[in-house]
Short mmCIF file of C-alpha atoms in Angstrom, two decimals:
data_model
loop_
_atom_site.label_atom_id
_atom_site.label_comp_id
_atom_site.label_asym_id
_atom_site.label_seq_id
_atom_site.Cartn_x
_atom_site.Cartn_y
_atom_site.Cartn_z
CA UNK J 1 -34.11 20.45 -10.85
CA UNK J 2 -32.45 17.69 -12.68
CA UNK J 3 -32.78 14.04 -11.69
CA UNK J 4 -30.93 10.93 -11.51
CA UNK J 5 -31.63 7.51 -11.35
CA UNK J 6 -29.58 5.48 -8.56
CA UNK J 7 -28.94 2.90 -10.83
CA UNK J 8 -26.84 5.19 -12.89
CA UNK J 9 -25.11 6.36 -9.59
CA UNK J 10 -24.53 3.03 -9.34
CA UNK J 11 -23.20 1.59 -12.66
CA UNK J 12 -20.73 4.98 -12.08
CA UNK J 13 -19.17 3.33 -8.84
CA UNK J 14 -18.82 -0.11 -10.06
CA UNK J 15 -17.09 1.14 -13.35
CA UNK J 16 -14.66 3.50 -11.08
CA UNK J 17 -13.69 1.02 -8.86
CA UNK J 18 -12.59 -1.30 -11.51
CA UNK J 19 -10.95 1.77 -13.07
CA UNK J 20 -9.17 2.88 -10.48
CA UNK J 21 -7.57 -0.49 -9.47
CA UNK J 22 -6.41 -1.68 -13.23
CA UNK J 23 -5.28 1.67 -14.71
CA UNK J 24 -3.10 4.08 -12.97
CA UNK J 25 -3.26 7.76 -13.94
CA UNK J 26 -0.77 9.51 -16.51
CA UNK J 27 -0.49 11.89 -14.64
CA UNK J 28 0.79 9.55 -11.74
CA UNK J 29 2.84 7.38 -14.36
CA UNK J 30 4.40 10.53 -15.96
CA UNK J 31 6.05 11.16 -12.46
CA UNK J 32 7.09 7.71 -12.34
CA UNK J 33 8.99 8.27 -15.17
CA UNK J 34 10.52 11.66 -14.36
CA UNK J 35 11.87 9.90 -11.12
CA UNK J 36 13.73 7.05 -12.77
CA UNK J 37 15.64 9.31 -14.74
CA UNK J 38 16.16 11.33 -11.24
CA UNK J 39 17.07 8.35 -9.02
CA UNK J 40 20.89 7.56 -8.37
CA UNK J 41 20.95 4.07 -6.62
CA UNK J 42 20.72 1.59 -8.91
CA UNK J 43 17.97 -0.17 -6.61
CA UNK J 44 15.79 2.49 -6.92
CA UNK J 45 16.06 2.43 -10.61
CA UNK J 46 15.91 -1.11 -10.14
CA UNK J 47 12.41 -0.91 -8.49
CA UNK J 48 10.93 2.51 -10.27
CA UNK J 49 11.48 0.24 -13.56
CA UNK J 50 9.82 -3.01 -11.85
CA UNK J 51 6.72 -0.80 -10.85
CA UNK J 52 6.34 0.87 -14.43
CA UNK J 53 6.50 -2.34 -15.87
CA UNK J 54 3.69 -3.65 -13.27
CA UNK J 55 1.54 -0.60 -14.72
CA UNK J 56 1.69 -1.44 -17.80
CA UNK J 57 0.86 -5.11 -17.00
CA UNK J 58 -2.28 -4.12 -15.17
CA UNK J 59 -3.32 -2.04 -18.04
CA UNK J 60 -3.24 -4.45 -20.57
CA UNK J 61 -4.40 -7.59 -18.80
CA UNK J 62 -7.55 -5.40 -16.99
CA UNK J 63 -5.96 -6.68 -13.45
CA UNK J 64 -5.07 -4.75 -10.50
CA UNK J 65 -1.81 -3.15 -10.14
CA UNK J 66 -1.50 -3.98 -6.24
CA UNK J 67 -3.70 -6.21 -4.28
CA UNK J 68 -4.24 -4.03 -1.69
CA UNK J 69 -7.40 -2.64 -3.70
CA UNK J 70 -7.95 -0.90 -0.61
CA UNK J 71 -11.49 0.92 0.80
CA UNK J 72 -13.20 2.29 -1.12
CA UNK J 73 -13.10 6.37 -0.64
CA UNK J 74 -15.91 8.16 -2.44
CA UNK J 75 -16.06 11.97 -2.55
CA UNK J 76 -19.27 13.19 -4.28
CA UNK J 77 -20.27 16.75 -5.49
CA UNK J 78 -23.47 16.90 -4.89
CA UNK J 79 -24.97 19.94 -7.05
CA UNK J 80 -28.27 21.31 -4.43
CA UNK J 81 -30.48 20.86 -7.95
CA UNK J 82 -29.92 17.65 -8.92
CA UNK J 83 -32.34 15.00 -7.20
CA UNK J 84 -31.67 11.51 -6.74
CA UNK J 85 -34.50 8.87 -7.56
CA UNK J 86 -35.29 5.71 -7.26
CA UNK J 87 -33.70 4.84 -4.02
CA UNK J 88 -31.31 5.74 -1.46
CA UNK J 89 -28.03 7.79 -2.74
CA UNK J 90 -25.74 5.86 -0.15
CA UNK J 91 -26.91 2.27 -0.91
CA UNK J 92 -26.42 2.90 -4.01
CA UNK J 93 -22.64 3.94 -4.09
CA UNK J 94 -22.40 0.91 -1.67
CA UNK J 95 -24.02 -1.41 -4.38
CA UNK J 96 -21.46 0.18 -7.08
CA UNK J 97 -18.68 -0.63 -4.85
CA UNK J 98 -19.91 -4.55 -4.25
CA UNK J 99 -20.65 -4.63 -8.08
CA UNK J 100 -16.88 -3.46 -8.75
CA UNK J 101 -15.12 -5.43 -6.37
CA UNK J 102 -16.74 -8.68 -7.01
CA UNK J 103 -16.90 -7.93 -11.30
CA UNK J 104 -13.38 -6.28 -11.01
CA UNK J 105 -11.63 -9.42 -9.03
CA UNK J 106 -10.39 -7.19 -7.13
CA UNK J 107 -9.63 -7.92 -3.16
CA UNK J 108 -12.29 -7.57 -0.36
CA UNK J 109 -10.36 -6.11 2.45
CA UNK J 110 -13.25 -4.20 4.50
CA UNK J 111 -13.84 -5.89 8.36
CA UNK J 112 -16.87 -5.43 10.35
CA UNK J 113 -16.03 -4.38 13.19
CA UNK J 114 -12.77 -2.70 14.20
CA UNK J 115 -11.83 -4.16 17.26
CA UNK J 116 -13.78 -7.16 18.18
CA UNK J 117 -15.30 -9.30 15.47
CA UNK J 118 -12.55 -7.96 12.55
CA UNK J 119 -15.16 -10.35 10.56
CA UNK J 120 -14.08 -9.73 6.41
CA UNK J 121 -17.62 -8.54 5.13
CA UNK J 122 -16.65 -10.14 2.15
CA UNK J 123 -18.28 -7.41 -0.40
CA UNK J 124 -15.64 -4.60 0.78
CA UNK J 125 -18.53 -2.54 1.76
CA UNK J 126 -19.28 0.17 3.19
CA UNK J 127 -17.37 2.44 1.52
CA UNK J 128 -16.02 5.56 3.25
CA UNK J 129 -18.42 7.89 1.93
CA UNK J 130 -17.84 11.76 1.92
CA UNK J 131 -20.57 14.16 0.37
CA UNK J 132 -20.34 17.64 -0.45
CA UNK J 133 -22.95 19.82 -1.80
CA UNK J 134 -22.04 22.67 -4.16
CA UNK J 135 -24.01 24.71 -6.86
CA UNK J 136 -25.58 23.82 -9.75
CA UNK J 137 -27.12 20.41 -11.22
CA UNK J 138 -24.33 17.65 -11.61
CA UNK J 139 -23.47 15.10 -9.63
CA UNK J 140 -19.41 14.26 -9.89
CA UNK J 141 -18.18 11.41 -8.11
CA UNK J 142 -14.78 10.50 -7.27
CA UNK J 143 -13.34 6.71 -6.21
CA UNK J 144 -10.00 6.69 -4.50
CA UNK J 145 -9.31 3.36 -3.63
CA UNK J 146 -6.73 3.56 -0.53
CA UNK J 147 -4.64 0.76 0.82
CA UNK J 148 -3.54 -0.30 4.33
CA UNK J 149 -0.05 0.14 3.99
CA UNK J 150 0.54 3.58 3.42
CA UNK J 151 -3.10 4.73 4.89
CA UNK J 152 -1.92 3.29 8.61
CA UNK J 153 1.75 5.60 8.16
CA UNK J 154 -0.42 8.37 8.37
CA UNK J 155 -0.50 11.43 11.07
CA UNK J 156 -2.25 13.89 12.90
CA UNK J 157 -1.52 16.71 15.08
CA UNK J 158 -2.71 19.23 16.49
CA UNK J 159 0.23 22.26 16.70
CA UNK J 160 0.22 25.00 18.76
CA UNK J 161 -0.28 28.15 16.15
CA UNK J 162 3.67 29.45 17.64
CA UNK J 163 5.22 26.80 15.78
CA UNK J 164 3.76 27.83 12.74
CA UNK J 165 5.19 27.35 9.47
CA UNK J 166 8.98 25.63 11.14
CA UNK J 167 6.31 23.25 13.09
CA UNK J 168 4.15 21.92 9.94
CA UNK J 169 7.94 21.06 8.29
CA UNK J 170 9.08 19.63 10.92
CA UNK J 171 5.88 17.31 11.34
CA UNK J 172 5.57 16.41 7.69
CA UNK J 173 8.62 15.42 7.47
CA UNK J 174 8.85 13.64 11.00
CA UNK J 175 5.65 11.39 9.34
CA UNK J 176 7.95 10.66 6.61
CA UNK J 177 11.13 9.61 8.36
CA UNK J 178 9.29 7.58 10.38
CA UNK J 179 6.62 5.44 7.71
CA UNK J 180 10.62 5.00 6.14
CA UNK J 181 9.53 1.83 2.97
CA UNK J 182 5.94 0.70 5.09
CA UNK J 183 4.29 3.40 2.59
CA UNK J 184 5.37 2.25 -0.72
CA UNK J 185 7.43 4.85 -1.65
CA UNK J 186 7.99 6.81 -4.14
CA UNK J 187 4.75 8.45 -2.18
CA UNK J 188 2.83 11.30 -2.91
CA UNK J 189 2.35 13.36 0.33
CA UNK J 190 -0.97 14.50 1.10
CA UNK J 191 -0.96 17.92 3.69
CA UNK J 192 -4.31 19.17 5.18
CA UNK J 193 -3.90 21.99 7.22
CA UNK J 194 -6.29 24.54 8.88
CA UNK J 195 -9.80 23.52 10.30
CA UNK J 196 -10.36 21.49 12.97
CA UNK J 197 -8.81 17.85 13.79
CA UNK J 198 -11.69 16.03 11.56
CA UNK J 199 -11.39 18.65 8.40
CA UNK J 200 -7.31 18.71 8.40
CA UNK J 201 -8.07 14.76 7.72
CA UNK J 202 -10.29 14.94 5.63
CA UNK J 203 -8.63 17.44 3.38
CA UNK J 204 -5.21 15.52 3.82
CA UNK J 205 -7.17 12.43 1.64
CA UNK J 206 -8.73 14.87 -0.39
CA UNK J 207 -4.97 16.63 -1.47
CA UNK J 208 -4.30 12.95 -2.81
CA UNK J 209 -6.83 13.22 -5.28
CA UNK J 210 -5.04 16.51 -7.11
CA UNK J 211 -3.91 15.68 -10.09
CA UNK J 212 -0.39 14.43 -9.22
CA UNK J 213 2.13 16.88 -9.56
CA UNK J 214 -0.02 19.96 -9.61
CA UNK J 215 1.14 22.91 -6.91
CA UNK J 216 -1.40 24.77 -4.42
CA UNK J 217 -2.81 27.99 -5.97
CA UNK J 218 -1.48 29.92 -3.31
CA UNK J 219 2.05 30.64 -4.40
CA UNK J 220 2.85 30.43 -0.43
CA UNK J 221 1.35 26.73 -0.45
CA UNK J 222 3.80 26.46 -4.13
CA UNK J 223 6.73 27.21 -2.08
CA UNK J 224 6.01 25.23 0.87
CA UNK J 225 5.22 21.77 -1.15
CA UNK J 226 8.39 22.20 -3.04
CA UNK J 227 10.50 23.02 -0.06
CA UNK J 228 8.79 19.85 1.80
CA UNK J 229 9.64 17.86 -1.44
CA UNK J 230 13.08 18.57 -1.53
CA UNK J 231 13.07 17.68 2.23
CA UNK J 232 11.58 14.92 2.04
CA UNK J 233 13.93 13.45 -0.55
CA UNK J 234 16.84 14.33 0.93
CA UNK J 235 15.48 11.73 3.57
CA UNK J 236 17.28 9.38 1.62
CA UNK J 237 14.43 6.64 2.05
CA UNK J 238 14.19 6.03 -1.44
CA UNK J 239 11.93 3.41 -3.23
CA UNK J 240 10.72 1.24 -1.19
CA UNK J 241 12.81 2.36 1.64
CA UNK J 242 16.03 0.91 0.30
CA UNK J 243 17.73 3.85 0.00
CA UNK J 244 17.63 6.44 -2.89
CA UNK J 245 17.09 10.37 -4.05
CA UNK J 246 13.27 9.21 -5.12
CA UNK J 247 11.17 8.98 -1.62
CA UNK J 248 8.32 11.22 -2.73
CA UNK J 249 7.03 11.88 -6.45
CA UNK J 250 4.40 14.78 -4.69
CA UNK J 251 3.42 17.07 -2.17
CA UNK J 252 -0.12 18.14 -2.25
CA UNK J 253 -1.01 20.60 0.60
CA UNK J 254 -4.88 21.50 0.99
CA UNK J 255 -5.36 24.81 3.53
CA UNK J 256 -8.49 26.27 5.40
CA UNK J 257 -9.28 28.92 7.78
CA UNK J 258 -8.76 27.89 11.27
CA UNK J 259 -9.27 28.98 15.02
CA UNK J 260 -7.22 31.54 16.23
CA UNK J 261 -5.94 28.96 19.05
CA UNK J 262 -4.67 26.18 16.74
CA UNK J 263 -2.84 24.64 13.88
CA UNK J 264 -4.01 20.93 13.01
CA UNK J 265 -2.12 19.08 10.39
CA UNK J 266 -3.00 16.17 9.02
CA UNK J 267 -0.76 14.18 6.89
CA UNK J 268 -2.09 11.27 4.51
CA UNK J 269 0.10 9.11 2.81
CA UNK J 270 -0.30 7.58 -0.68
CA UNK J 271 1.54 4.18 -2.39
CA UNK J 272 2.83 4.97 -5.89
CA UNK J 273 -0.27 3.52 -6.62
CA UNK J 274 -2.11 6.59 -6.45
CA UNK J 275 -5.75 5.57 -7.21
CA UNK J 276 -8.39 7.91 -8.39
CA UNK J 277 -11.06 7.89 -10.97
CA UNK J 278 -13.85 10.54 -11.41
CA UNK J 279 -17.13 10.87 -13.29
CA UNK J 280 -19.37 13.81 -13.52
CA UNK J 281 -23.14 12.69 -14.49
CA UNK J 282 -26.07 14.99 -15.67
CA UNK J 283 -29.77 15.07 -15.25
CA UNK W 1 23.90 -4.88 -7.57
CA UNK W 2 24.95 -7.64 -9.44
CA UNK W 3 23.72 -10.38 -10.74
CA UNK W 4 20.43 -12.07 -9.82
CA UNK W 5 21.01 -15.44 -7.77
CA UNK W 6 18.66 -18.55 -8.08
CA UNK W 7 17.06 -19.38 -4.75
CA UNK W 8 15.63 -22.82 -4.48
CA UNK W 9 13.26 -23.36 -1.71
CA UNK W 10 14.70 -27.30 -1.25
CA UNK W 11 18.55 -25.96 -0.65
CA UNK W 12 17.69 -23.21 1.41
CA UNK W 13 19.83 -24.30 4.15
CA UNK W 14 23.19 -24.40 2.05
CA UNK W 15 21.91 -21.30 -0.17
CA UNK W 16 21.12 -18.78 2.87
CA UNK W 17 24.35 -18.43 4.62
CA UNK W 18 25.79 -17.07 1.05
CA UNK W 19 22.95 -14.74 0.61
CA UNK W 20 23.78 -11.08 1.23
CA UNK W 21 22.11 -7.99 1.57
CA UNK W 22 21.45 -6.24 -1.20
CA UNK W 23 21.56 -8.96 -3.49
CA UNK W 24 18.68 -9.35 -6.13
CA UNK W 25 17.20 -13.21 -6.24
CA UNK W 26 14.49 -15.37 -8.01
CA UNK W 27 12.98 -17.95 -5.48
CA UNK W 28 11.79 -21.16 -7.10
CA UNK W 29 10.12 -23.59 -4.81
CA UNK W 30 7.24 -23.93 -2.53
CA UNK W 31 6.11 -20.99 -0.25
CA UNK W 32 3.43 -20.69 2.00
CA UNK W 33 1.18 -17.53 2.52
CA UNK W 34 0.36 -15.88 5.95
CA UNK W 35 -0.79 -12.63 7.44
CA UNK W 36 -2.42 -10.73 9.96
CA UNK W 37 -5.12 -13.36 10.97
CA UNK W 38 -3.10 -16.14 10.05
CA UNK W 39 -0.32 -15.18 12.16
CA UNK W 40 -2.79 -14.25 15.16
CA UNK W 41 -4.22 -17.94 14.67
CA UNK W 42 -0.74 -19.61 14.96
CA UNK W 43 0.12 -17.86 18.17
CA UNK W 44 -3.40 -18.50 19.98
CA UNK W 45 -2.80 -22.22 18.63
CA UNK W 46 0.56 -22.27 20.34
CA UNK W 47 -0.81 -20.57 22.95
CA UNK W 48 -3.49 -23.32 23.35
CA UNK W 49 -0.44 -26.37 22.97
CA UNK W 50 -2.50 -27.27 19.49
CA UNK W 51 -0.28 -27.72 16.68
CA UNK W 52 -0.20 -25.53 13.50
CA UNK W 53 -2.04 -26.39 10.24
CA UNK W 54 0.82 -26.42 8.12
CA UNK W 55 4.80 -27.64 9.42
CA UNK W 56 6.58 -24.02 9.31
CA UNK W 57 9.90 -26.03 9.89
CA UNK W 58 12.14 -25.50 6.87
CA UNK W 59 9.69 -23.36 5.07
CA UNK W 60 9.39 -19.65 3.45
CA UNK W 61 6.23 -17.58 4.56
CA UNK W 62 5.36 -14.92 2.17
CA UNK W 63 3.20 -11.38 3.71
CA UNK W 64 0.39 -11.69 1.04
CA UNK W 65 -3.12 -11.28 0.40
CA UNK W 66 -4.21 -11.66 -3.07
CA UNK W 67 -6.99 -10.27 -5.09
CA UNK W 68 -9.16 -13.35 -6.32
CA UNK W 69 -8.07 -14.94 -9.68
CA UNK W 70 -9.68 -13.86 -12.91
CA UNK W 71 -11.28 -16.79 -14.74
CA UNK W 72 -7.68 -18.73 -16.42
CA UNK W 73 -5.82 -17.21 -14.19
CA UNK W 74 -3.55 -19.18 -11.18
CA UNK W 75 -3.60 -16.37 -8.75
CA UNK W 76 -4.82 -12.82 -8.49
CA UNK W 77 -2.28 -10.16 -8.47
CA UNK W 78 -0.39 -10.78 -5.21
CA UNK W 79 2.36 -8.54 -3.96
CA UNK W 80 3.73 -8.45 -0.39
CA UNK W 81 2.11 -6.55 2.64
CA UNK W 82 3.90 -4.50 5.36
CA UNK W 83 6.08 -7.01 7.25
CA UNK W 84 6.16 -5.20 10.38
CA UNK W 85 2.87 -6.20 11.55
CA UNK W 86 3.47 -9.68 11.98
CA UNK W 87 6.68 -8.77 14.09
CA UNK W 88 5.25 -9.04 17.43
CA UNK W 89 4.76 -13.10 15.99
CA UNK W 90 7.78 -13.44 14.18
CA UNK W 91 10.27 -14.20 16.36
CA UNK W 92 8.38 -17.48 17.76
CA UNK W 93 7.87 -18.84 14.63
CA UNK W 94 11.45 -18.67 13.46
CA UNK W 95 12.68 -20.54 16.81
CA UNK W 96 10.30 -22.86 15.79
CA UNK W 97 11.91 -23.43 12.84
CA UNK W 98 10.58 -20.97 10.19
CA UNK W 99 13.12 -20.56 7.23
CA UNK W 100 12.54 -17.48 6.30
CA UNK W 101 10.19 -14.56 5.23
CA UNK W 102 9.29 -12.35 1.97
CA UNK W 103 7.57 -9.17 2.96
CA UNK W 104 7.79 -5.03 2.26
CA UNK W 105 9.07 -2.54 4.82
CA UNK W 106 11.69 -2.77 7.20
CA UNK W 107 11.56 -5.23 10.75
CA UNK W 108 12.32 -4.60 14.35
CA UNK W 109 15.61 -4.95 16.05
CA UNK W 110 14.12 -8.56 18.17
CA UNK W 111 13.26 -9.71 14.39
CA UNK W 112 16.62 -8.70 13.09
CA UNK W 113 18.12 -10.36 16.24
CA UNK W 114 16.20 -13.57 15.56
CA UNK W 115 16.48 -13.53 12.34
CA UNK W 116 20.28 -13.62 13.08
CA UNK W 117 20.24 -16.11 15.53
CA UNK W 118 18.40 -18.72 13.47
CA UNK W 119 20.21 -17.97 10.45
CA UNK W 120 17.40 -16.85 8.75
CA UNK W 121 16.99 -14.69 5.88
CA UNK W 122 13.97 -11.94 5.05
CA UNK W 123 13.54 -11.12 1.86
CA UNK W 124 11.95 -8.03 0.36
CA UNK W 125 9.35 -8.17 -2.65
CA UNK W 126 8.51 -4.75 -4.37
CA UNK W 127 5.27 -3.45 -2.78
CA UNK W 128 2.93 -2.48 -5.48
CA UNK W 129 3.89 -4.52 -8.29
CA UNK W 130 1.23 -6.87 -7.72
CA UNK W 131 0.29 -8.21 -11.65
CA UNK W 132 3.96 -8.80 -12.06
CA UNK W 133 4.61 -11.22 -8.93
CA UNK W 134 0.87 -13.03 -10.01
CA UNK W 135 2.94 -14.13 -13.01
CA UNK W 136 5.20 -15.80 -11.17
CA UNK W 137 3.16 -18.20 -9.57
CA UNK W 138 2.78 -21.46 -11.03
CA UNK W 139 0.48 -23.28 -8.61
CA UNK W 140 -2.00 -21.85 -5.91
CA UNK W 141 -3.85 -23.86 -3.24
CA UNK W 142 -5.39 -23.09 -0.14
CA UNK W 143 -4.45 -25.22 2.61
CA UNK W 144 -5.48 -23.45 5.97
CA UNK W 145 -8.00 -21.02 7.34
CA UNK W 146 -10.47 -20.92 4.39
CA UNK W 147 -12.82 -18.60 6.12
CA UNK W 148 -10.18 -15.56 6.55
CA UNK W 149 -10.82 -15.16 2.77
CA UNK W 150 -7.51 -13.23 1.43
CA UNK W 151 -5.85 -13.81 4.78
CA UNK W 152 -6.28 -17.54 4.31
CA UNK W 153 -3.15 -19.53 4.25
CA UNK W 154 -2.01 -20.29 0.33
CA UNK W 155 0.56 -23.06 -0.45
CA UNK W 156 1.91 -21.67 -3.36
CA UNK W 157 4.81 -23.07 -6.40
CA UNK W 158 6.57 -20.02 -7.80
CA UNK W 159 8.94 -20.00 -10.08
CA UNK W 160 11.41 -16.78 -10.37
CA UNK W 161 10.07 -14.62 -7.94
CA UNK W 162 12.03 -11.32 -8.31
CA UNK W 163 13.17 -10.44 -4.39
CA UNK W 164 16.26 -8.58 -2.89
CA UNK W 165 17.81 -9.21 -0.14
CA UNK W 166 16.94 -7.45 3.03
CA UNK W 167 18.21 -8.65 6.50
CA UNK W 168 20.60 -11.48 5.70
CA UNK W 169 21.43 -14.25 8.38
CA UNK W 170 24.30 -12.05 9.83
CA UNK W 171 21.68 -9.54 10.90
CA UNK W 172 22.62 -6.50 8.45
CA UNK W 173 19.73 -4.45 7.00
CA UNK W 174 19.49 -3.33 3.87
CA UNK W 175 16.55 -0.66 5.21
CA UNK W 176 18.86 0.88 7.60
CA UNK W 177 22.61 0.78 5.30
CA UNK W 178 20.64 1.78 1.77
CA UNK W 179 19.02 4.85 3.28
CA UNK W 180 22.23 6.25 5.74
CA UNK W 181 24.34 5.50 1.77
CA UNK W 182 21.86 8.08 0.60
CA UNK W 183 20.78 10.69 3.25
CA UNK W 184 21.59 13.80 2.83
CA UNK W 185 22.39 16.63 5.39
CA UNK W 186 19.75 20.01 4.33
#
C-alpha cells in the first residue's frame, strides 16, 4: 500500500489547470498545422494561421489561449493500493482547481445552481469529478478543461441497434451539421458508443482526451473515424463555420459492450482548443 | 479576401453601409461588453420601463467574457462567445438603437432580418484566439453589473481588432454563402 498526501493531489490540480489553459498540446498544434496546409479558402487559412499564432502567444506570455477556461473535468486513475492521507481526495482536487484558477488568472465560469440562482461561485468549483479505480499503486490524474461553446453543441441518442453502423454516421454527422461555427471548429469529434445513456457520455469526453490524432485500436473503429472524418469535412463548415475543407482536425471514437436492445451514442464536441494535461504521482 | 478595412467606432454610420460580407476589418473605437446575464438584465429592465445602465444607441456590443488580467496587464485574454444565445434579446436592442455586434457562430433568420432592417452590421471575431484579441485592447473599465463577475458589462478602447464580416446590413451571411461555396456532395 502506497500513500499520498492530499496536498500533493492538490499542488497536481492547481499546476494542471494552469497547464492546460496556457499551453496547448503538440500533438493538438501539429494538427493545426497539417490543416493549414490542407485548407482551400483563404479564410480558413486566414483563421487556422490567427489561432496558431494565438498558441504561441499563450505559450510565451503564460496566459490562456481562450477565455472560456471552461469546468474543470478531472478523470483520476485511482490504483486500489494507493491510499490517500491527510484529508478528503475530492476536496482536495476541488482546492487544486480554486488554487489554479485564481493563481492561473484564468476565468471563473462555474454557477451554483443550474436553473434558479445561476449565482457565479466565483472559485470555478466543483469540478466535474470522474474516478476510476484500476490496478496497482499510482494515482494519474487528468485535467480537461472544457468550454461552453462547443460542450452545449453536444448530443445524445439513444439508436435502435437496426440502424446500426448507417445510424451512428448519420447521427455524428447530423451533430456536426447542425453545431455548424458555435463549436470552434476545426473540432476534434469525440464518439462514445456502447453502454448505457450515462457511459456513452462519459466515454464521448473521455475520447477527447486521446492523444489527438491517434485511431481506435480496433481497426473497425480505424475505419469508421476516418470515414466520419472525411464526412465530416466534406460538410464544408470550415473554420469557424465560414466555410472551408478544415471542419474537424479528429475523430476519436471510444466503444463498450452494450445491451442487446440498444445502441446509445454520445457525441462530445471539442474547440481547437483541445485542453488536457495529465500527471501520474507515486507513493 | 482583400484588404483589411479600418472601422472606426465614431463613423460607424457612414462606414457600415460599405461594409460587406466577407470582408476582413480592424475596429478602433469604443465597445461595450455584454452577455448572457447582461443581456437577461437589459430585457427584465425594459421589461420593468427602467432604463439601461449604459445608452446602447449608436454603440458596438461585443459577446465576451474575459479571464481576469494578469498583474500589468489591461485585460485578460478575451475572445468572443457564441452569439446565438443572446438572439432571443437581440432583436430589441437593435430597434432600440444598437449599432452593431461582434460575436462567434452564426445568428437566426429574426436577427438577420433585424439586423437588415436597422442597417446593422455583426461582425465575427475568431473564437479561440483569446491572448491575441487581449492585445488589442487599450483601455478596460467596468461600467455595469459588477457582481456578474466575467459577465459584467466592460466599456472597453480597442484599437485594431482583427474581425470579418459576417451578416452585413443587406442581410447576407457569410455562415450560410462560405459553407454552401465549400460543401461537397459524398
Amino acid at each position: 500500500m502506497k500513500e499520498i498526501h492530499v496536498t500533493k493531489v492538490e499542488e497536481a490540480v492547481k499546476n494542471l489547470c494552469m497547464q492546460a489553459a496556457c499551453y496547448l498540446g503538440e500533438d493538438v498544434e501539429g494538427l493545426l498545422k497539417k490543416g493549414l496546409q490542407k485548407e482551400e479558402s483563404e479564410f480558413g487559412q486566414y483563421i487556422i494561421q490567427q489561432i496558431l499564432d494565438n498558441v504561441e502567444l499563450s505559450r510565451t506570455e503564460s496566459i490562456a489561449m481562450c477565455q472560456d477556461t471552461g469546468v474543470a473535468v478531472i478523470f483520476v486513475e485511482l490504483g486500489q493500493d494507493v491510499h490517500i492521507v491527510g484529508g478528503s481526495f475530492q476536496d482536495a482536487i476541488n482546492e487544486g482547481v480554486r488554487r489554479g484558477y485564481q493563481d492561473g488568472y484564468l476565468r471563473k465560469s462555474v454557477v451554483d445552481d443550474p436553473v434558479f440562482k445561476r449565482k457565479n461561485t466565483g472559485d470555478n468549483t466543483p469540478a466535474v469529478i470522474h474516478i476510476d479505480v484500476v490496478q496497482g499503486e499510482r494515482l494519474k490524474i487528468m485535467v480537461v478543461p472544457k468550454g461552453a461553446g462547443s460542450e452545449n453543441m453536444g448530443a445524445l441518442k439513444m439508436l435502435k441497434p437496426a440502424e446500426g453502423l448507417e445510424g451512428v454516421k448519420k447521427f455524428v454527422v447530423k451533430t456536426v451539421m447542425e453545431a455548424g461555427g458555435n463549436p470552434c471548429p476545426p473540432i476534434i469529434v469525440g464518439v462514445g458508443i456502447g453502454g448505457t445513456m450515462e457511459k456513452a457520455a462519459i466515454l464521448a469526453k473521455k475520447a477527447l482526451t486521446r492523444k489527438a490524432g491517434q485511431h481506435h485500436k480496433d481497426s473497425n473503429y480505424e475505419k469508421l473515424e476516418c470515414d466520419l472524418l472525411e464526412e465530416i469535412n466534406h460538410l464544408g463548415i470550415g473554420p469557424q463555420g465560414l466555410g472551408g475543407k478544415v471542419t474537424a482536425l479528429a475523430v476519436h471514437i471510444e466503444a463498450c459492450p452494450t445491451h442487446m436492445a440498444t445502441l446509445p451514442v454520445a457525441v462530445n464536441l471539442n474547440c481547437h482548443a483541445s485542453r488536457h494535461a495529465e500527471i501520474i504521482l507515486f507513493g | 479576401m482583400g484588404e483589411i478595412k479600418k472601422v472606426s467606432t465614431a463613423y460607424m454610420q457612414e462606414i457600415f453601409s460599405k461594409l460587406k460580407i466577407g470582408d476582413k476589418v480592424e475596429i478602433t473605437g469604443v465597445i461595450y461588453t455584454g452577455r448572457d446575464a447582461a443581456h437577461k438584465r437589459f430585457v427584465q429592465a425594459l421589461d420593468e420601463g427602467k432604463s439601461l445602465p449604459i445608452d446602447l444607441k449608436g454603440q458596438i456590443i461585443y459577446y465576451v467574457g474575459p479571464c481576469p488580467a494578469k498583474p500589468g496587464k489591461v485585460i485578460g485574454p478575451c475572445g468572443p462567445t457564441t452569439s446565438g444565445r443572446m438572439d432571443l434579446y437581440t432583436p430589441r436592442l437593435l430597434d432600440m438603437g444598437m449599432k452593431g455586434m461582434i460575436g462567434k457562430g452564426a445568428r437566426s433568420q429574426e436577427v438577420i432580418d433585424s439586423i437588415k432592417k436597422n442597417k446593422s452590421v455583426y461582425f465575427a471575431a475568431i473564437g479561440g484566439t483569446a491572448a491575441i484579441i487581449a492585445d488589442s485592447v487599450k483601455r478596460a473599465e467596468v461600467v455595469a453589473y459588477p457582481d456578474l463577475g466575467p459577465e459584467a458589462i466592460y466599456r472597453l478602447e480597442v484599437k485594431d481588432f482583427p474581425c470579418i464580416v459576417a451578416i452585413d446590413s443587406e442581410g447576407n451571411d457569410l455562415y450560410k454563402v462560405g459553407v454552401e461555396r465549400y460543401k461537397e456532395k459524398v
